[in-house]
Coordinates of C-alpha atoms in Angstrom, one line a residue:
X25 CA 234.1 6.0 222.5
X26 CA 236.8 8.3 223.3
X27 CA 238.3 7.4 219.9
X28 CA 235.1 8.1 218.1
X29 CA 233.7 11.2 219.4
X30 CA 235.3 14.5 220.4
X31 CA 234.0 15.8 223.9
X32 CA 232.2 19.4 224.0
X33 CA 235.2 20.9 225.9
X34 CA 237.6 19.5 223.1
X35 CA 238.1 21.1 219.6
X36 CA 239.9 19.0 216.7
X37 CA 243.1 20.1 215.4
X38 CA 243.0 22.2 212.2
X39 CA 244.3 20.8 209.3
X40 CA 246.1 23.6 207.4
X41 CA 246.0 21.7 203.8
X42 CA 242.3 21.0 204.2
X43 CA 241.7 24.5 205.2
X44 CA 243.3 25.6 202.1
X45 CA 241.6 23.4 199.6
X46 CA 238.4 24.4 201.1
X47 CA 239.2 28.2 200.3
X48 CA 240.3 27.4 196.8
X49 CA 237.2 25.3 196.3
X50 CA 234.9 27.9 197.4
X51 CA 236.5 30.8 195.3
X52 CA 236.1 28.4 192.2
X53 CA 232.7 27.8 193.0
X54 CA 232.1 31.8 193.5
X55 CA 234.0 32.4 189.9
X56 CA 231.6 29.8 188.0
X57 CA 228.6 31.5 189.6
X58 CA 229.7 35.0 188.6
X59 CA 230.6 33.8 184.8
X60 CA 226.8 32.5 184.5
X61 CA 225.3 35.8 185.2
X62 CA 225.9 38.7 183.2
X63 CA 226.9 41.9 185.1
X64 CA 224.6 44.8 185.4
X65 CA 225.4 47.1 182.3
X66 CA 222.5 49.5 183.2
X67 CA 222.1 50.0 186.6
X68 CA 219.8 52.9 186.2
X69 CA 217.0 51.8 183.9
X70 CA 216.6 54.5 181.1
X71 CA 213.4 53.5 179.6
X72 CA 209.8 52.8 180.8
X73 CA 208.0 49.7 180.3
X74 CA 204.3 50.1 179.1
X75 CA 202.5 47.2 180.8
X76 CA 199.4 49.0 182.3
X77 CA 196.1 46.9 181.8
X78 CA 193.7 49.6 182.9
X79 CA 193.9 52.9 181.5
X80 CA 192.0 55.6 179.6
X81 CA 193.3 56.5 176.2
X82 CA 194.8 60.1 175.9
X83 CA 195.6 62.2 173.0
X84 CA 197.8 65.3 173.2
X85 CA 196.0 68.6 172.8
X86 CA 198.3 70.2 170.4
X87 CA 197.9 67.5 167.5
X88 CA 194.3 67.4 168.2
X89 CA 193.9 71.2 167.5
X90 CA 196.2 71.3 164.4
X91 CA 196.5 69.0 161.5
X92 CA 200.0 67.1 161.9
X93 CA 198.7 64.0 160.1
X94 CA 197.6 63.0 156.6
X95 CA 194.2 61.7 156.0
X96 CA 195.2 59.9 153.0
X97 CA 195.0 56.1 152.7
X98 CA 197.6 56.2 150.1
X99 CA 201.2 57.2 150.2
X100 CA 201.3 61.0 150.8
X101 CA 204.4 62.7 149.8
X102 CA 203.1 66.1 149.5
X103 CA 204.5 69.1 151.7
X104 CA 201.6 70.4 154.1
X105 CA 201.0 73.8 155.9
X106 CA 198.3 75.0 157.9
X107 CA 198.0 78.5 159.8
X108 CA 195.6 79.2 162.5
X109 CA 192.7 81.8 161.5
X110 CA 194.9 84.5 163.2
X111 CA 197.9 83.5 161.5
X112 CA 199.8 83.4 164.9
X113 CA 200.4 79.5 164.8
X114 CA 201.5 77.3 161.9
X115 CA 202.4 73.8 161.1
X116 CA 204.7 72.6 158.2
X117 CA 204.9 68.9 157.5
X118 CA 207.5 67.2 155.2
X119 CA 207.2 63.6 154.4
X120 CA 210.0 61.1 153.9
X121 CA 210.4 58.8 150.9
X122 CA 207.9 56.5 152.8
X123 CA 205.2 59.1 153.0
X124 CA 203.8 61.3 155.5
X125 CA 202.6 60.1 158.8
X126 CA 198.8 59.3 158.8
X127 CA 195.8 59.5 161.1
X128 CA 196.2 55.9 161.7
X129 CA 199.9 56.1 162.4
X130 CA 198.7 58.5 165.1
X131 CA 197.4 55.3 167.1
X132 CA 201.1 54.9 168.2
X133 CA 201.2 58.2 169.8
X134 CA 197.7 58.0 171.4
X135 CA 199.0 54.5 172.8
X136 CA 202.0 56.0 174.3
X137 CA 200.4 58.9 175.6
X138 CA 197.9 56.9 177.4
X139 CA 200.5 54.7 178.9
X140 CA 202.9 57.4 180.0
X141 CA 199.8 59.3 181.6
X142 CA 198.6 56.4 183.4
X143 CA 202.0 55.7 184.8
X144 CA 202.6 59.3 186.0
X145 CA 199.4 59.2 187.7
X146 CA 200.3 56.0 189.2
X147 CA 203.5 57.3 190.7
X148 CA 205.7 55.0 188.4
X149 CA 208.8 56.5 187.1
X150 CA 208.7 57.3 183.5
X151 CA 211.3 58.3 180.7
X152 CA 211.0 59.6 177.1
X153 CA 212.0 56.1 175.9
X154 CA 209.1 53.7 176.1
X155 CA 209.1 49.9 175.6
X156 CA 205.9 48.0 174.8
X157 CA 204.6 44.9 173.8
X158 CA 203.6 44.8 170.0
X159 CA 200.7 42.7 170.4
X160 CA 199.4 44.8 173.2
X161 CA 199.4 47.8 171.0
X162 CA 197.6 45.8 168.2
X163 CA 194.9 44.6 170.6
X164 CA 194.5 47.9 172.4
X165 CA 194.0 50.0 169.1
X166 CA 191.8 47.5 167.4
X167 CA 194.4 46.2 164.9
X168 CA 194.9 43.1 163.0
X169 CA 197.1 40.7 164.9
X170 CA 198.1 38.7 161.9
X171 CA 201.4 39.4 159.9
X172 CA 199.7 42.5 158.2
X173 CA 199.2 43.9 161.9
X174 CA 202.8 43.7 162.6
X175 CA 203.9 44.9 159.5
X176 CA 201.4 47.8 159.6
X177 CA 203.1 48.8 162.9
X178 CA 206.5 48.7 161.5
X179 CA 205.4 51.1 158.6
X180 CA 203.8 53.3 161.0
X181 CA 207.0 53.6 163.0
X182 CA 209.0 54.5 159.8
X183 CA 206.7 57.0 158.8
X184 CA 206.4 58.7 162.1
X185 CA 210.4 59.1 162.2
X186 CA 210.6 60.1 158.6
X187 CA 208.1 62.7 158.9
X188 CA 209.4 66.2 159.8
X189 CA 207.4 68.9 161.7
X190 CA 208.4 72.7 161.6
X191 CA 205.9 74.5 163.9
X192 CA 205.7 77.4 166.7
X193 CA 202.9 75.7 168.5
X194 CA 203.9 75.6 172.2
X195 CA 203.8 72.5 174.1
X196 CA 204.5 72.9 178.3
X197 CA 205.9 76.3 178.9
X198 CA 208.1 76.7 175.9
X199 CA 207.0 78.8 172.6
X200 CA 209.8 78.5 170.0
X201 CA 210.0 77.4 166.5
X202 CA 211.1 73.7 166.4
X203 CA 212.1 71.2 163.7
X204 CA 211.5 67.6 164.9
X205 CA 210.2 64.2 164.0
X206 CA 206.8 62.9 165.4
X207 CA 209.1 60.2 166.9
X208 CA 212.9 60.5 167.7
X209 CA 213.7 56.8 167.2
X210 CA 212.2 53.4 167.3
X211 CA 213.7 50.2 167.9
X212 CA 212.0 46.8 167.0
X213 CA 213.1 43.5 169.1
X214 CA 212.1 40.2 167.3
X215 CA 211.5 36.7 169.2
X216 CA 214.9 34.6 168.4
X217 CA 213.1 31.6 167.3
X218 CA 210.2 33.0 165.1
X219 CA 211.9 36.3 164.1
X220 CA 208.4 37.9 165.0
X221 CA 208.0 41.4 166.4
X222 CA 207.6 40.9 170.2
X223 CA 208.6 44.2 171.6
X224 CA 209.2 47.8 170.4
X225 CA 211.1 50.8 171.9
X226 CA 210.2 54.3 171.0
X227 CA 211.9 57.6 172.0
X228 CA 209.2 60.3 171.9
X229 CA 210.3 63.7 170.4
X230 CA 211.2 66.5 173.0
X231 CA 208.2 68.4 171.7
X232 CA 205.6 65.7 172.3
X233 CA 207.5 64.6 175.6
X234 CA 206.8 68.3 176.8
X235 CA 203.0 68.0 176.1
X236 CA 202.7 64.9 178.0
X237 CA 205.0 66.2 181.1
X238 CA 202.6 69.1 181.2
X239 CA 199.6 66.9 181.3
X240 CA 198.5 68.3 178.0
X241 CA 196.4 65.4 177.1
X242 CA 192.5 64.7 176.9
X243 CA 190.9 61.4 177.2
X244 CA 189.1 59.9 174.2
X245 CA 186.6 57.2 173.7
X246 CA 188.0 53.9 172.8
X247 CA 185.4 53.6 170.0
X248 CA 188.0 56.0 168.3
X249 CA 189.7 53.2 167.1
X250 CA 186.9 51.7 165.4
X251 CA 186.3 54.5 163.1
X252 CA 187.7 53.3 159.7
X253 CA 187.8 56.6 157.7
X254 CA 190.8 59.0 158.6
X255 CA 188.4 62.0 158.2
X256 CA 186.0 60.7 160.7
X257 CA 188.8 60.2 163.3
X258 CA 190.1 63.7 162.8
X259 CA 186.4 65.2 163.1
X260 CA 186.0 63.2 166.2
X261 CA 189.4 64.7 168.0
X262 CA 188.4 68.3 166.6
X263 CA 185.2 67.9 168.5
X264 CA 186.6 66.3 171.6
X265 CA 189.2 69.4 171.6
X266 CA 186.6 72.2 171.2
X267 CA 183.3 71.2 172.6
X268 CA 184.4 70.5 175.9
X269 CA 181.4 71.3 178.3
X270 CA 179.5 73.5 175.9
X271 CA 176.1 72.6 174.7
X272 CA 177.1 73.6 171.1
X273 CA 180.3 74.6 169.2
X274 CA 180.2 76.2 166.0
X275 CA 182.8 76.9 163.1
X276 CA 182.8 77.9 159.6
X277 CA 182.8 75.1 157.0
X278 CA 186.0 76.6 155.3
X279 CA 187.8 76.9 158.8
X280 CA 186.9 73.3 159.4
X281 CA 188.1 72.1 156.0
X282 CA 191.4 73.5 156.7
X283 CA 191.7 72.5 160.2
X284 CA 190.9 68.8 159.2
X285 CA 193.8 68.8 157.1
X286 CA 191.8 67.6 154.0
X287 CA 193.7 67.9 150.7
X288 CA 190.2 67.5 148.9
X289 CA 188.6 70.5 147.3
X290 CA 186.0 72.3 149.6
X291 CA 183.3 71.1 147.5
X292 CA 184.3 67.6 148.1
X293 CA 185.1 68.0 151.8
X294 CA 181.6 69.3 152.2
X295 CA 180.1 66.1 150.5
X296 CA 182.2 64.0 152.8
X297 CA 181.1 66.0 155.9
X298 CA 177.4 65.4 154.8
X299 CA 178.3 61.7 154.6
X300 CA 179.7 61.6 158.0
X301 CA 176.8 63.4 159.5
X302 CA 174.3 60.9 158.0
X303 CA 176.6 58.1 159.2
X304 CA 176.5 59.6 162.7
X305 CA 179.3 57.3 163.9
X306 CA 181.4 59.5 165.9
X307 CA 181.4 58.4 169.7
X308 CA 180.0 61.2 171.9
X309 CA 179.4 64.1 169.3
X310 CA 177.4 65.0 166.3
X311 CA 178.0 67.4 163.5
X312 CA 175.4 69.6 161.8
X313 CA 175.8 71.6 158.6
X314 CA 173.9 74.6 158.6
X315 CA 172.3 76.4 155.8
X316 CA 174.8 79.4 156.1
X317 CA 177.7 76.9 155.6
X318 CA 178.6 77.1 159.2
X319 CA 179.1 73.8 160.9
X320 CA 177.7 73.0 164.6
X321 CA 179.1 70.3 166.7
X322 CA 176.9 69.0 169.9
X323 CA 177.6 66.4 172.4
X324 CA 175.5 63.3 172.3
X325 CA 173.9 63.0 175.7
X326 CA 171.1 60.5 175.7
X327 CA 171.5 56.7 176.1
X328 CA 169.5 56.1 173.1
X329 CA 172.2 57.9 171.0
X330 CA 174.9 55.8 172.7
X331 CA 172.9 52.7 171.9
X332 CA 172.7 53.7 168.2
X333 CA 176.2 54.4 168.2
X334 CA 177.0 50.9 169.3
X335 CA 174.6 49.5 166.8
X336 CA 176.4 51.2 164.0
X337 CA 179.8 50.3 164.9
X338 CA 179.1 46.5 165.3
X339 CA 177.6 46.2 161.8
X340 CA 179.9 44.7 159.2

């Protein structure tokens, strides 16, 4: 038995060669493990991943108030300028060869503003570069999830990046004339096998980022994304910005025409406004055209009005 077992008070003799071989084997194993795992190249994450499920849609106040986006459903290559009635604020918009960013393209900025605001409220670290899943964006903004939907997102990002803004409208605590794109850059990540767009990284402009950092946003109804006409989307955000808690907000027809950013003649805009009033599809608000060519906007307060809106929106 003594030849087979080592007594408790005895220790086996160390074999120097065996110890050396074990050390060499351990180091080789460690090297193999390290070679199969990429090193951490960016220890401090420099983008925010938008993965919130429950959030309220937010729109930035500055672009709700002034007309930054084209209402055209065709490629708009017009240089556009708007001035406030007191001539103290202005917006100049220059398109790229791909055209000026549209009201439908603005969905991207609303989606990002909503995600960033929700993250800040939840105490999540955020940055000016936001990564999101392309499919999530399409579903959230009531868009087609087919090939055309992904192409539409790519085209929207192109127009947002190419459209140049010059304005003195303040965001945050800074009131300076700035020249910038609606987004600073965008990167599309495609799936390796299918080549289909899977994720998108967007770096917001410093101008818009200051607005979000200062909580200069308002909640909007998700039914906004079901409004098919760009003018109706614009009329909704004007109402959302200006009516607030008032029982009625009033503006002249000509001022509303200019504020909408419409390139149609005033007479045609009046006709389009009448059609929008007849359709009564705006969520939460109703416009009224008065005999003196002033326009009133009132909030919809009764449940019957909400039910009627729902009925109209679900109709084919």
